[in-house]
Amino acid sequence: MAQTRTAPGAQEFVPPRAKSLTALRTAAASCEGCDLYADANQTVFGRGAAHARVVMVGEQPGDVEDREGLPFVGPAGRVLRRAVDDAGLEPGQLYLTNAVKHFRHTMRGKRRLHQTPDQVHIVACRPWLVAEFAVLHPEVVVVLGAIAAKALLGPAFRVTRDRGVLLPWPESAQRPEDFTRPSTTANGPVEPTRLLATIHPSAVLRSDNREDAYAGLVADLTVAAGALT
């Protein structure tokens, strides 16, 4: 697959003033903001409740996710579900999404092999993340891996350097003004949102020492669980 150097971006497909994740999901199904839609089966949008306390942002859907239309249902998703349980997070408190909503891949025979999205794909798809966060107001944002970190925190952020550390959100974002959260509600003041970066669960599967890599992922997610008020 040839690399795309420019892309129109998703902004023209994001419905203005969308009030629900359902409306965003429906609109995203027809997104052609970059070239990835042409070779993917479908858009894989986020899943979970709008009132989720934790939002987890990964890289992109994989082969299984592209076929089923849901994020984190493949091998990496199974690792993440186990780590979530071991860290003491409630699955019902989570919203799962990806920085890039289409599966980028290359063909090897009949197999579709994962291919890392380019910066142009990350930038083109970013309006969907911004739109999701306009509906979601989590207590904790968990960034899974380098691609998600680039999308939210900018190319200078290094997961290997700053993983497992709670940061203020949206102040830590590349453009904080894109993301807002109410400071008060009818029930009183709202606790500040925080962000934590960790490895993508697929990194556990690629690791030479899966046990240690998995333990590190669980340790980071335990920090996120402890940050819930």
Short mmCIF file of C-alpha atoms in Angstrom, two decimals:
data_model
loop_
_atom_site.label_atom_id
_atom_site.label_comp_id
_atom_site.label_asym_id
_atom_site.label_seq_id
_atom_site.Cartn_x
_atom_site.Cartn_y
_atom_site.Cartn_z
CA MET A 1 0.00 0.00 0.00
CA ALA A 2 1.41 3.40 -0.95
CA GLN A 3 1.82 5.89 1.85
CA THR A 4 -0.42 8.92 1.80
CA ARG A 5 1.27 12.28 2.47
CA THR A 6 -1.86 14.42 2.63
CA ALA A 7 -5.42 13.75 3.74
CA PRO A 8 -8.57 15.86 3.86
CA GLY A 9 -9.15 14.90 7.48
CA ALA A 10 -12.21 13.73 9.36
CA GLN A 11 -13.49 17.16 10.30
CA GLU A 12 -15.89 17.35 7.37
CA PHE A 13 -17.48 14.05 8.47
CA VAL A 14 -17.88 14.91 12.19
CA PRO A 15 -21.42 16.18 12.79
CA PRO A 16 -21.36 19.66 14.35
CA ARG A 17 -22.57 19.87 17.93
CA ALA A 18 -23.12 16.11 18.20
CA LYS A 19 -24.71 15.31 21.56
CA SER A 20 -24.18 11.57 21.73
CA LEU A 21 -21.70 8.83 20.99
CA THR A 22 -24.37 7.12 18.91
CA ALA A 23 -24.54 10.11 16.57
CA LEU A 24 -20.76 10.16 16.25
CA ARG A 25 -20.57 6.42 15.65
CA THR A 26 -23.19 6.63 12.90
CA ALA A 27 -21.39 9.50 11.17
CA ALA A 28 -17.98 7.82 11.47
CA ALA A 29 -19.23 4.84 9.49
CA SER A 30 -18.97 6.90 6.29
CA CYS A 31 -15.70 8.68 7.08
CA GLU A 32 -13.25 9.04 4.19
CA GLY A 33 -10.92 11.47 5.92
CA CYS A 34 -7.81 9.54 4.88
CA ASP A 35 -6.92 6.70 2.54
CA LEU A 36 -7.29 3.93 5.14
CA TYR A 37 -11.05 3.59 4.63
CA ALA A 38 -10.49 2.18 1.13
CA ASP A 39 -8.81 -1.05 2.29
CA ALA A 40 -10.60 -1.54 5.62
CA ASN A 41 -13.86 -3.43 6.08
CA GLN A 42 -15.38 -0.71 8.22
CA THR A 43 -14.82 2.12 10.67
CA VAL A 44 -14.16 0.78 14.16
CA PHE A 45 -15.50 3.38 16.56
CA GLY A 46 -15.23 3.43 20.33
CA ARG A 47 -17.47 1.47 22.68
CA GLY A 48 -18.64 2.01 26.23
CA ALA A 49 -20.92 4.35 28.12
CA ALA A 50 -20.81 8.15 27.87
CA HIS A 51 -20.59 8.24 31.67
CA ALA A 52 -17.52 5.95 31.76
CA ARG A 53 -15.06 6.94 34.47
CA VAL A 54 -12.02 5.81 32.46
CA VAL A 55 -11.33 6.35 28.76
CA MET A 56 -8.66 4.15 27.19
CA VAL A 57 -7.19 5.26 23.88
CA GLY A 58 -5.24 2.77 21.78
CA GLU A 59 -3.57 2.88 18.37
CA GLN A 60 -5.86 1.46 15.71
CA PRO A 61 -8.10 -1.57 15.21
CA GLY A 62 -6.45 -4.84 14.26
CA ASP A 63 -7.57 -7.54 11.85
CA VAL A 64 -10.15 -9.05 14.23
CA GLU A 65 -11.49 -5.63 15.23
CA ASP A 66 -11.84 -4.61 11.58
CA ARG A 67 -13.86 -7.74 10.86
CA GLU A 68 -16.09 -7.45 13.94
CA GLY A 69 -16.41 -3.67 14.09
CA LEU A 70 -15.44 -3.37 17.76
CA PRO A 71 -12.22 -2.16 19.41
CA PHE A 72 -10.06 -4.44 21.54
CA VAL A 73 -11.69 -7.78 20.72
CA GLY A 74 -8.57 -9.42 19.26
CA PRO A 75 -5.49 -10.88 21.00
CA ALA A 76 -4.36 -7.51 22.42
CA GLY A 77 -7.88 -6.94 23.68
CA ARG A 78 -7.77 -10.20 25.61
CA VAL A 79 -4.53 -9.07 27.27
CA LEU A 80 -6.11 -5.73 28.14
CA ARG A 81 -9.23 -7.31 29.64
CA ARG A 82 -7.11 -9.53 31.88
CA ALA A 83 -4.93 -6.57 32.90
CA VAL A 84 -8.00 -4.46 33.66
CA ASP A 85 -9.28 -7.19 35.98
CA ASP A 86 -5.91 -7.66 37.67
CA ALA A 87 -5.59 -3.89 38.19
CA GLY A 88 -8.96 -3.69 39.91
CA LEU A 89 -10.73 -1.63 37.25
CA GLU A 90 -14.40 -2.31 36.60
CA PRO A 91 -15.02 -3.11 32.90
CA GLY A 92 -18.35 -1.30 33.11
CA GLN A 93 -16.49 1.91 33.97
CA LEU A 94 -14.47 1.91 30.73
CA TYR A 95 -14.82 3.49 27.31
CA LEU A 96 -12.44 1.99 24.72
CA THR A 97 -11.41 3.73 21.53
CA ASN A 98 -8.48 4.20 19.15
CA ALA A 99 -6.58 7.17 17.81
CA VAL A 100 -7.08 5.85 14.27
CA LYS A 101 -10.45 4.29 13.43
CA HIS A 102 -9.51 2.21 10.36
CA PHE A 103 -7.20 -0.80 10.15
CA ARG A 104 -3.97 -0.04 8.31
CA HIS A 105 -2.37 -3.18 6.97
CA THR A 106 -0.27 -4.75 4.29
CA MET A 107 -1.03 -8.02 2.52
CA ARG A 108 1.25 -11.03 2.76
CA GLY A 109 -0.38 -13.70 0.69
CA LYS A 110 -3.91 -13.89 2.07
CA ARG A 111 -2.92 -12.52 5.48
CA ARG A 112 -3.48 -8.92 6.51
CA LEU A 113 -0.54 -7.77 8.63
CA HIS A 114 -0.68 -4.75 10.92
CA GLN A 115 1.05 -1.64 9.59
CA THR A 116 1.70 1.35 11.85
CA PRO A 117 -0.35 4.42 10.89
CA ASP A 118 1.56 7.41 9.55
CA GLN A 119 1.36 10.83 11.16
CA VAL A 120 -0.98 11.91 8.37
CA HIS A 121 -3.47 9.23 9.45
CA ILE A 122 -3.18 10.23 13.10
CA VAL A 123 -3.80 13.88 12.29
CA ALA A 124 -6.64 13.12 9.88
CA CYS A 125 -8.47 11.00 12.46
CA ARG A 126 -7.89 13.29 15.45
CA PRO A 127 -11.22 15.16 15.05
CA TRP A 128 -13.03 11.97 16.03
CA LEU A 129 -11.09 11.82 19.29
CA VAL A 130 -11.87 15.46 19.97
CA ALA A 131 -15.55 14.80 19.26
CA GLU A 132 -15.59 11.76 21.55
CA PHE A 133 -14.07 13.75 24.40
CA ALA A 134 -16.66 16.48 23.86
CA VAL A 135 -19.25 13.88 24.96
CA LEU A 136 -17.10 11.96 27.44
CA HIS A 137 -15.98 13.49 30.73
CA PRO A 138 -13.87 10.76 32.38
CA GLU A 139 -11.98 10.94 35.62
CA VAL A 140 -8.94 9.23 34.06
CA VAL A 141 -7.63 9.02 30.50
CA VAL A 142 -5.33 6.05 29.81
CA VAL A 143 -3.10 6.35 26.75
CA LEU A 144 -2.08 2.95 25.39
CA GLY A 145 1.11 3.12 23.36
CA ALA A 146 3.03 5.59 21.23
CA ILE A 147 0.44 6.22 18.49
CA ALA A 148 -2.22 7.24 20.99
CA ALA A 149 0.36 9.40 22.76
CA LYS A 150 1.19 11.18 19.51
CA ALA A 151 -2.50 11.80 18.82
CA LEU A 152 -3.27 13.26 22.23
CA LEU A 153 0.02 14.51 23.65
CA GLY A 154 2.12 15.33 20.60
CA PRO A 155 5.15 13.72 18.95
CA ALA A 156 7.58 14.75 21.70
CA PHE A 157 5.89 12.60 24.36
CA ARG A 158 7.66 9.32 25.12
CA VAL A 159 5.65 6.55 26.75
CA THR A 160 8.82 4.72 27.77
CA ARG A 161 9.97 7.81 29.67
CA ASP A 162 6.73 8.96 31.31
CA ARG A 163 4.61 5.84 31.68
CA GLY A 164 2.72 5.19 34.90
CA VAL A 165 2.77 8.87 35.94
CA LEU A 166 -0.47 10.76 36.53
CA LEU A 167 -0.60 13.99 34.54
CA PRO A 168 -3.23 16.75 34.50
CA TRP A 169 -5.78 16.52 31.70
CA PRO A 170 -6.39 18.32 29.40
CA GLU A 171 -3.39 20.48 30.32
CA SER A 172 -1.07 17.68 29.17
CA ALA A 173 -2.71 17.50 25.73
CA GLN A 174 -0.96 18.83 22.64
CA ARG A 175 -3.78 21.37 22.23
CA PRO A 176 -5.58 21.60 25.59
CA GLU A 177 -8.22 23.92 24.17
CA ASP A 178 -9.58 21.03 22.09
CA PHE A 179 -10.65 19.14 25.21
CA THR A 180 -12.91 20.43 27.97
CA ARG A 181 -14.52 19.10 31.13
CA PRO A 182 -17.02 20.91 33.35
CA SER A 183 -15.58 22.14 36.62
CA THR A 184 -18.95 22.03 38.38
CA THR A 185 -22.24 20.20 38.03
CA ALA A 186 -25.56 20.32 39.81
CA ASN A 187 -24.01 17.99 42.39
CA GLY A 188 -21.07 20.31 43.10
CA PRO A 189 -17.42 20.62 42.03
CA VAL A 190 -16.00 18.04 39.63
CA GLU A 191 -12.64 16.48 40.43
CA PRO A 192 -9.93 17.26 37.83
CA THR A 193 -9.34 14.66 35.15
CA ARG A 194 -5.93 13.01 35.03
CA LEU A 195 -4.04 11.17 32.33
CA LEU A 196 -1.73 8.18 32.48
CA ALA A 197 0.32 6.65 29.67
CA THR A 198 1.35 3.02 29.44
CA ILE A 199 2.31 0.46 26.82
CA HIS A 200 -0.18 -0.92 24.33
CA PRO A 201 -1.26 -4.46 25.28
CA SER A 202 0.07 -5.69 21.94
CA ALA A 203 3.55 -4.83 23.26
CA VAL A 204 3.08 -7.58 25.83
CA LEU A 205 2.47 -10.07 23.03
CA ARG A 206 5.60 -8.91 21.19
CA SER A 207 7.82 -8.86 24.27
CA ASP A 208 10.62 -11.38 24.81
CA ASN A 209 9.56 -11.42 28.47
CA ARG A 210 5.78 -11.37 28.44
CA GLU A 211 5.49 -11.91 32.18
CA ASP A 212 7.45 -8.77 33.01
CA ALA A 213 5.78 -6.71 30.30
CA TYR A 214 2.36 -7.76 31.51
CA ALA A 215 3.25 -6.99 35.13
CA GLY A 216 4.30 -3.50 34.08
CA LEU A 217 1.02 -2.93 32.27
CA VAL A 218 -0.95 -4.07 35.31
CA ALA A 219 1.14 -1.84 37.60
CA ASP A 220 0.39 1.20 35.43
CA LEU A 221 -3.33 0.42 35.27
CA THR A 222 -3.35 -0.02 39.05
CA VAL A 223 -2.15 3.58 39.32
CA ALA A 224 -5.08 4.62 37.11
CA ALA A 225 -7.50 2.63 39.25
CA GLY A 226 -6.17 4.32 42.38
CA ALA A 227 -6.80 7.74 40.85
CA LEU A 228 -10.55 7.22 40.67
CA THR A 229 -12.36 9.30 43.25
#
